[in-house]
Amino acid sequence: GAGEQVVAVSDYSDYPLAAQALPRISSYASINFEAVLALQPDLVIAWRSGNPAADIARLQQLGITVAFSDPLTLDDIGAELRLIGQLSGYPQQGEQQALQFEQQLEQLRRQYQHKKPVTAFFAMGTAPLSTIANRAWPQQILQLCAVHNPFANSKGDYPQVGIEQVIQAQPEVIIQPVAEKVLADFSYWRPFSALPAVKKNQYLSVNADYIYRTTPRTLLGITQLCQGIDAYR
């Protein structure tokens, strides 16, 4: 309900469709201060771990009110919806959206908490070969869907691994996130027939936006990944 109040966005803001028509005045690397000042916003919502701290401090020094959005867990999305509802003047809508999200998330947890685990490799990229671990956003989704990630305890949240390590882990499924309307290319894996996933042709592509972005659409990503894994369970 607060869409009309949004006057600008950051790079890669493409959803909902109306966001594509708004000026883009920031990125993970920098903020266009002249553009911000020209728009005279009442509020800037910043990403504490994704925007340069010095740029945020400068915004505050210029007298601009800054609020931080930095969800770290699946449950934080509900809190973010409440926060944005309060900040935008739509607290009832924020509470309603938060409750709806939390109820659906809990339903998915109950549905998959006792499922038989499936070992899978989540391929963030193949050049270099990289995956997810620890508190990485997709790792939380894998855990909810009863997917065993053999690299879950690796150093860092997005570690690089060697193909020998992947072969040793013997994943039953290879998961690859892709952009919407893009076909996943699993040709990298074909030479490695020692992998059960390759031998059985068990690949799963998931919508990268649903998996990587911390929004209510995360529920779509969880559902897509869980149901995809169920086909190989």
Coordinates of C-alpha atoms in Angstrom, one line a residue:
G1 CA 0.0 0.0 0.0
A2 CA 3.0 2.3 0.3
G3 CA 4.2 2.0 -3.3
E4 CA 3.2 5.6 -4.2
Q5 CA 5.6 6.9 -1.5
V6 CA 8.7 5.3 -3.0
V7 CA 10.6 7.9 -5.0
A8 CA 13.8 6.0 -5.9
V9 CA 15.4 2.5 -5.7
S10 CA 18.8 0.9 -5.8
D11 CA 20.3 -1.1 -8.7
Y12 CA 18.7 -4.4 -9.6
S13 CA 15.3 -3.3 -8.0
D14 CA 13.0 -4.9 -10.6
Y15 CA 10.1 -6.2 -8.6
P16 CA 7.3 -5.3 -8.5
L17 CA 7.0 -4.0 -12.1
A18 CA 6.5 -0.4 -10.9
A19 CA 10.0 -0.4 -9.4
Q20 CA 11.5 -0.6 -12.8
A21 CA 10.1 2.9 -13.7
L22 CA 11.8 4.6 -10.7
P23 CA 15.2 6.3 -10.8
R24 CA 18.1 4.1 -9.5
I25 CA 20.4 6.2 -7.3
S26 CA 22.5 3.7 -5.3
S27 CA 24.3 0.4 -5.5
Y28 CA 26.3 -1.8 -3.1
A29 CA 29.4 0.3 -4.0
S30 CA 28.1 3.9 -3.7
I31 CA 25.2 6.3 -3.3
N32 CA 24.4 9.2 -5.6
F33 CA 24.1 11.9 -2.9
E34 CA 23.1 14.6 -5.4
A35 CA 20.2 12.5 -6.6
V36 CA 19.1 11.8 -3.0
L37 CA 19.2 15.4 -2.0
A38 CA 17.3 16.5 -5.1
L39 CA 14.5 14.1 -4.2
Q40 CA 14.3 15.3 -0.6
P41 CA 13.2 12.0 0.9
D42 CA 11.7 11.8 4.4
L43 CA 13.3 8.5 4.8
V44 CA 16.1 6.3 3.4
I45 CA 16.0 2.6 4.0
A46 CA 19.5 1.2 4.0
W47 CA 21.1 -2.2 4.1
R48 CA 23.5 -2.2 7.0
S49 CA 25.7 -5.0 5.7
G50 CA 25.3 -4.1 2.0
N51 CA 25.8 -0.3 1.8
P52 CA 29.1 1.4 2.4
A53 CA 29.1 2.6 6.1
A54 CA 30.8 5.9 5.2
D55 CA 28.1 6.7 2.7
I56 CA 25.4 6.0 5.2
A57 CA 27.1 8.2 7.8
R58 CA 27.3 11.0 5.2
L59 CA 23.5 10.7 4.5
Q60 CA 22.9 11.1 8.2
Q61 CA 25.3 14.0 8.5
L62 CA 23.3 15.7 5.7
G63 CA 20.2 15.5 7.9
I64 CA 18.5 12.6 6.2
T65 CA 16.7 10.1 8.4
V66 CA 18.0 6.6 7.8
A67 CA 16.4 3.3 8.9
F68 CA 18.2 0.0 8.5
S69 CA 16.8 -3.2 6.9
D70 CA 19.1 -6.2 7.4
P71 CA 17.2 -9.5 7.8
L72 CA 19.6 -12.3 8.7
T73 CA 17.1 -15.2 9.2
L74 CA 13.9 -16.4 7.6
D75 CA 12.0 -15.2 10.7
D76 CA 13.4 -11.7 10.3
I77 CA 11.3 -11.2 7.2
G78 CA 8.1 -10.9 9.4
A79 CA 9.8 -8.3 11.6
E80 CA 10.9 -6.4 8.5
L81 CA 7.4 -6.2 7.2
R82 CA 6.2 -4.8 10.5
L83 CA 9.1 -2.3 10.5
I84 CA 8.4 -1.1 7.0
G85 CA 4.7 -0.9 7.8
Q86 CA 5.4 1.4 10.7
L87 CA 7.9 3.5 8.8
S88 CA 5.6 4.0 5.9
G89 CA 2.5 4.7 7.9
Y90 CA 0.8 1.4 7.1
P91 CA 1.2 -0.5 10.4
Q92 CA -2.0 -2.5 10.0
Q93 CA -1.0 -3.7 6.6
G94 CA 2.5 -4.5 7.8
E95 CA 1.1 -6.6 10.6
Q96 CA -1.2 -8.4 8.3
Q97 CA 1.5 -9.2 5.8
A98 CA 3.9 -10.3 8.6
L99 CA 1.3 -12.6 10.1
Q100 CA 0.5 -14.1 6.7
F101 CA 4.2 -14.7 6.0
E102 CA 4.9 -16.2 9.4
Q103 CA 1.9 -18.6 9.2
Q104 CA 3.0 -19.9 5.8
L105 CA 6.6 -20.2 6.9
E106 CA 5.6 -22.2 10.0
Q107 CA 3.4 -24.4 7.8
L108 CA 6.3 -25.2 5.5
R109 CA 8.5 -26.0 8.5
R110 CA 6.0 -28.5 9.9
Q111 CA 5.5 -30.1 6.5
Y112 CA 9.3 -30.8 6.0
Q113 CA 10.7 -31.2 9.5
H114 CA 10.5 -35.0 9.5
K115 CA 11.3 -35.6 5.9
K116 CA 14.1 -38.0 4.9
P117 CA 17.3 -35.9 4.3
V118 CA 18.7 -35.7 0.8
T119 CA 22.3 -34.9 0.2
A120 CA 22.6 -32.1 -2.4
F121 CA 25.3 -29.7 -3.7
F122 CA 24.1 -26.1 -4.1
A123 CA 26.1 -24.6 -7.0
M124 CA 26.3 -20.9 -6.7
G125 CA 28.8 -20.9 -9.6
T126 CA 31.2 -23.2 -11.4
A127 CA 33.9 -20.7 -12.4
P128 CA 35.1 -20.8 -9.7
L129 CA 33.2 -23.7 -8.1
S130 CA 31.4 -22.2 -5.1
T131 CA 28.6 -23.1 -2.8
I132 CA 26.8 -22.0 0.5
A133 CA 27.4 -22.7 4.1
N134 CA 26.7 -21.6 7.7
R135 CA 24.2 -18.6 7.8
A136 CA 24.0 -18.0 4.1
W137 CA 20.4 -17.3 3.1
P138 CA 20.0 -20.3 0.8
Q139 CA 21.5 -22.6 3.5
Q140 CA 18.6 -21.7 5.8
I141 CA 16.2 -22.8 3.0
L142 CA 18.1 -26.0 2.4
Q143 CA 17.8 -26.8 6.1
L144 CA 14.1 -26.1 6.2
C145 CA 13.6 -28.5 3.2
A146 CA 15.5 -31.3 4.9
V147 CA 18.4 -31.1 2.5
H148 CA 21.9 -32.1 3.8
N149 CA 24.6 -29.8 2.6
P150 CA 28.0 -31.5 3.1
F151 CA 29.7 -28.1 3.0
A152 CA 27.4 -26.5 5.6
N153 CA 30.2 -26.1 8.1
S154 CA 32.8 -24.8 5.7
K155 CA 34.7 -21.6 6.5
G156 CA 32.6 -18.6 5.5
D157 CA 29.1 -18.4 4.2
Y158 CA 29.9 -18.7 0.5
P159 CA 33.0 -21.0 0.2
Q160 CA 34.9 -22.0 -2.9
V161 CA 35.4 -25.8 -3.1
G162 CA 37.2 -28.2 -5.4
I163 CA 35.5 -30.7 -7.6
E164 CA 37.4 -33.5 -5.7
Q165 CA 35.6 -32.4 -2.5
V166 CA 32.2 -32.5 -4.3
I167 CA 32.9 -36.0 -5.6
Q168 CA 33.9 -37.1 -2.2
A169 CA 30.6 -35.7 -0.8
Q170 CA 28.6 -37.8 -3.3
P171 CA 25.5 -35.5 -3.7
E172 CA 22.3 -37.1 -4.9
V173 CA 21.1 -33.8 -6.4
I174 CA 22.8 -30.7 -7.8
I175 CA 20.8 -27.5 -7.3
Q176 CA 21.5 -24.5 -9.5
P177 CA 19.8 -21.1 -9.1
V178 CA 19.0 -19.3 -12.4
A179 CA 17.4 -16.0 -13.4
E180 CA 13.7 -16.1 -14.2
K181 CA 12.9 -17.5 -17.7
V182 CA 16.5 -18.7 -18.1
L183 CA 17.2 -22.4 -18.6
A184 CA 19.8 -23.9 -16.3
D185 CA 22.9 -25.3 -18.0
F186 CA 24.2 -28.4 -16.2
S187 CA 26.8 -29.3 -18.9
Y188 CA 29.7 -28.6 -16.4
W189 CA 28.7 -31.7 -14.5
R190 CA 28.5 -34.2 -17.3
P191 CA 32.1 -35.4 -17.1
F192 CA 31.8 -36.3 -13.4
S193 CA 29.8 -39.5 -13.7
A194 CA 31.2 -40.5 -10.3
L195 CA 28.6 -38.2 -8.8
P196 CA 25.2 -39.9 -8.0
A197 CA 23.4 -36.8 -9.1
V198 CA 25.1 -37.0 -12.5
K199 CA 24.7 -40.7 -12.9
K200 CA 21.0 -40.5 -12.1
N201 CA 20.5 -37.1 -14.0
Q202 CA 19.1 -35.5 -10.8
Y203 CA 19.4 -31.8 -11.3
L204 CA 17.2 -29.0 -9.9
S205 CA 17.0 -25.4 -11.0
V206 CA 15.4 -22.8 -8.8
N207 CA 14.5 -19.2 -9.3
A208 CA 17.5 -17.1 -8.1
D209 CA 15.4 -14.1 -7.1
Y210 CA 13.2 -16.3 -4.8
I211 CA 16.2 -17.9 -3.2
Y212 CA 18.6 -15.0 -2.8
R213 CA 16.3 -12.1 -2.0
T214 CA 14.9 -11.6 1.5
T215 CA 11.3 -10.8 0.7
P216 CA 7.9 -12.4 1.1
R217 CA 8.6 -14.1 -2.2
T218 CA 11.1 -16.2 -0.3
L219 CA 8.2 -18.5 0.5
L220 CA 7.9 -19.2 -3.3
G221 CA 11.6 -20.1 -3.3
I222 CA 11.2 -22.5 -0.3
T223 CA 8.2 -24.1 -1.9
Q224 CA 10.0 -24.5 -5.2
L225 CA 13.1 -26.0 -3.7
C226 CA 11.3 -28.3 -1.2
Q227 CA 9.0 -29.7 -3.9
G228 CA 11.9 -30.1 -6.3
I229 CA 13.8 -32.1 -3.8
D230 CA 10.8 -34.2 -3.0
A231 CA 10.9 -35.6 -6.5
Y232 CA 14.3 -37.2 -5.6
R233 CA 13.6 -38.1 -2.0

